Amino acid sequence: MTYTITELSKQFNLPASTIRYYEKIGLLENVEHVNSRRFFNDSHIDRLSAIECFKKALLPLDDIRLFFSYEKDMAVNSEKILEMMKSQEVRTQESLAALQTGLAHLQKKIHFYTLVSEAVKNGTPLPDWNDVV
């Protein structure tokens, strides 16, 4: 099946310019061009799905491109791929831990300011941050 850039853009919620950029930097290969229009196939859908997953795991585009180049010869590059994935796993876990810490802080603030809002509505004394946390 073939897809237009507009269809991919909608499916992946990406601007068309991003898809064109991915082609330009080699993340999307063998894109068919007919009269200045691009046509994509199921392999491009699979590739974009992988790119989006890697981006969610915070893998930089240069590393994603390197991964795909390694993947062309997995037998030769399996150790490189494994090392890359393990390193990114550590970085992603560190980022996740930092996000969880930030989320916990936001949740404490939400709780505190909910109490402040209720106190204002009820005409009662405002809570003290140190008493709430």
Short mmCIF file of C-alpha atoms in Angstrom, two decimals:
data_model
loop_
_atom_site.label_atom_id
_atom_site.label_comp_id
_atom_site.label_asym_id
_atom_site.label_seq_id
_atom_site.Cartn_x
_atom_site.Cartn_y
_atom_site.Cartn_z
CA MET A 1 0.00 0.00 0.00
CA THR A 2 1.18 3.56 -0.62
CA TYR A 3 0.67 6.64 1.52
CA THR A 4 1.03 10.35 0.93
CA ILE A 5 2.97 12.61 3.23
CA THR A 6 -0.36 14.05 4.43
CA GLU A 7 -1.56 10.60 5.43
CA LEU A 8 1.66 9.88 7.32
CA SER A 9 1.50 13.28 8.94
CA LYS A 10 -1.99 12.58 10.25
CA GLN A 11 -1.24 9.01 11.28
CA PHE A 12 1.85 9.92 13.28
CA ASN A 13 0.77 13.41 14.31
CA LEU A 14 3.95 14.81 12.77
CA PRO A 15 4.35 17.86 10.58
CA ALA A 16 5.09 17.03 6.95
CA SER A 17 8.30 19.01 7.34
CA THR A 18 9.48 16.50 9.96
CA ILE A 19 8.83 13.60 7.62
CA ARG A 20 10.72 15.38 4.84
CA TYR A 21 13.56 16.04 7.30
CA TYR A 22 13.68 12.36 8.25
CA GLU A 23 14.04 11.54 4.58
CA LYS A 24 16.73 14.19 4.13
CA ILE A 25 18.87 12.85 7.01
CA GLY A 26 18.45 9.24 5.89
CA LEU A 27 15.99 7.92 8.45
CA LEU A 28 13.45 7.24 5.70
CA GLU A 29 15.02 5.65 2.66
CA ASN A 30 13.75 4.73 -0.79
CA VAL A 31 10.87 7.19 -0.79
CA GLU A 32 9.20 7.23 -4.19
CA HIS A 33 9.05 10.64 -5.87
CA VAL A 34 6.54 11.28 -8.66
CA ASN A 35 6.04 14.82 -9.98
CA SER A 36 7.41 16.37 -6.77
CA ARG A 37 5.08 14.24 -4.62
CA ARG A 38 6.36 11.70 -2.14
CA PHE A 39 4.85 8.25 -1.78
CA PHE A 40 5.54 6.03 1.20
CA ASN A 41 4.92 2.34 1.78
CA ASP A 42 4.38 -0.03 4.69
CA SER A 43 8.12 -0.21 5.40
CA HIS A 44 8.08 3.56 5.99
CA ILE A 45 5.16 3.11 8.39
CA ASP A 46 7.21 0.53 10.30
CA ARG A 47 10.24 2.79 10.28
CA LEU A 48 8.27 5.80 11.53
CA SER A 49 6.77 3.67 14.29
CA ALA A 50 10.27 2.66 15.38
CA ILE A 51 11.52 6.26 15.19
CA GLU A 52 8.65 7.47 17.35
CA CYS A 53 9.30 4.72 19.93
CA PHE A 54 12.99 5.57 20.03
CA LYS A 55 12.20 9.27 20.41
CA LYS A 56 9.91 8.48 23.35
CA ALA A 57 12.86 6.62 24.88
CA LEU A 58 14.86 9.85 24.36
CA LEU A 59 17.21 8.38 21.75
CA PRO A 60 18.71 11.25 19.70
CA LEU A 61 18.05 11.24 15.95
CA ASP A 62 21.75 10.72 15.20
CA ASP A 63 21.70 7.56 17.33
CA ILE A 64 18.47 6.39 15.69
CA ARG A 65 20.13 6.80 12.30
CA LEU A 66 23.19 4.93 13.57
CA PHE A 67 20.96 2.14 14.89
CA PHE A 68 19.31 1.72 11.49
CA SER A 69 22.71 1.62 9.78
CA TYR A 70 23.88 -1.04 12.27
CA GLU A 71 20.67 -2.97 11.76
CA LYS A 72 21.44 -3.43 8.06
CA ASP A 73 24.04 -5.99 9.13
CA MET A 74 22.88 -7.27 12.51
CA ALA A 75 25.29 -10.20 12.53
CA VAL A 76 28.27 -7.86 12.38
CA ASN A 77 26.81 -5.09 14.54
CA SER A 78 24.77 -6.92 17.18
CA GLU A 79 27.21 -5.99 19.97
CA LYS A 80 27.16 -2.32 18.93
CA ILE A 81 23.36 -2.35 18.84
CA LEU A 82 23.19 -4.02 22.23
CA GLU A 83 25.60 -1.51 23.78
CA MET A 84 23.68 1.40 22.27
CA MET A 85 20.36 0.09 23.58
CA LYS A 86 21.75 -0.64 27.07
CA SER A 87 23.30 2.83 27.32
CA GLN A 88 20.06 4.45 26.25
CA GLU A 89 18.12 2.32 28.70
CA VAL A 90 20.23 3.77 31.55
CA ARG A 91 19.77 7.35 30.29
CA THR A 92 16.03 6.82 29.85
CA GLN A 93 15.70 5.36 33.36
CA GLU A 94 17.57 8.36 34.77
CA SER A 95 15.24 10.73 32.91
CA LEU A 96 12.22 8.78 34.10
CA ALA A 97 13.41 9.01 37.71
CA ALA A 98 13.86 12.77 37.33
CA LEU A 99 10.37 13.06 35.84
CA GLN A 100 8.92 11.02 38.70
CA THR A 101 10.59 13.32 41.23
CA GLY A 102 9.19 16.35 39.43
CA LEU A 103 5.74 14.75 39.26
CA ALA A 104 5.79 14.05 43.00
CA HIS A 105 6.64 17.70 43.65
CA LEU A 106 3.81 18.86 41.38
CA GLN A 107 1.39 16.55 43.15
CA LYS A 108 2.40 18.01 46.54
CA LYS A 109 1.85 21.52 45.18
CA ILE A 110 -1.56 20.54 43.79
CA HIS A 111 -2.53 19.10 47.16
CA PHE A 112 -1.31 22.20 49.00
CA TYR A 113 -3.02 24.68 46.70
CA THR A 114 -6.21 22.66 46.76
CA LEU A 115 -6.17 23.11 50.54
CA VAL A 116 -5.42 26.83 50.09
CA SER A 117 -8.30 27.20 47.64
CA GLU A 118 -10.69 25.39 49.98
CA ALA A 119 -9.56 27.54 52.91
CA VAL A 120 -10.20 30.72 50.91
CA LYS A 121 -13.69 29.49 49.92
CA ASN A 122 -14.52 28.48 53.49
CA GLY A 123 -13.01 31.55 55.13
CA THR A 124 -10.70 29.40 57.24
CA PRO A 125 -6.99 30.04 57.93
CA LEU A 126 -4.62 29.23 55.11
CA PRO A 127 -2.58 26.08 55.55
CA ASP A 128 1.16 26.25 56.13
CA TRP A 129 3.30 24.39 53.57
CA ASN A 130 5.38 22.79 56.34
CA ASP A 131 2.28 21.41 58.03
CA VAL A 132 0.92 19.87 54.85
CA VAL A 133 3.98 18.18 53.35
#
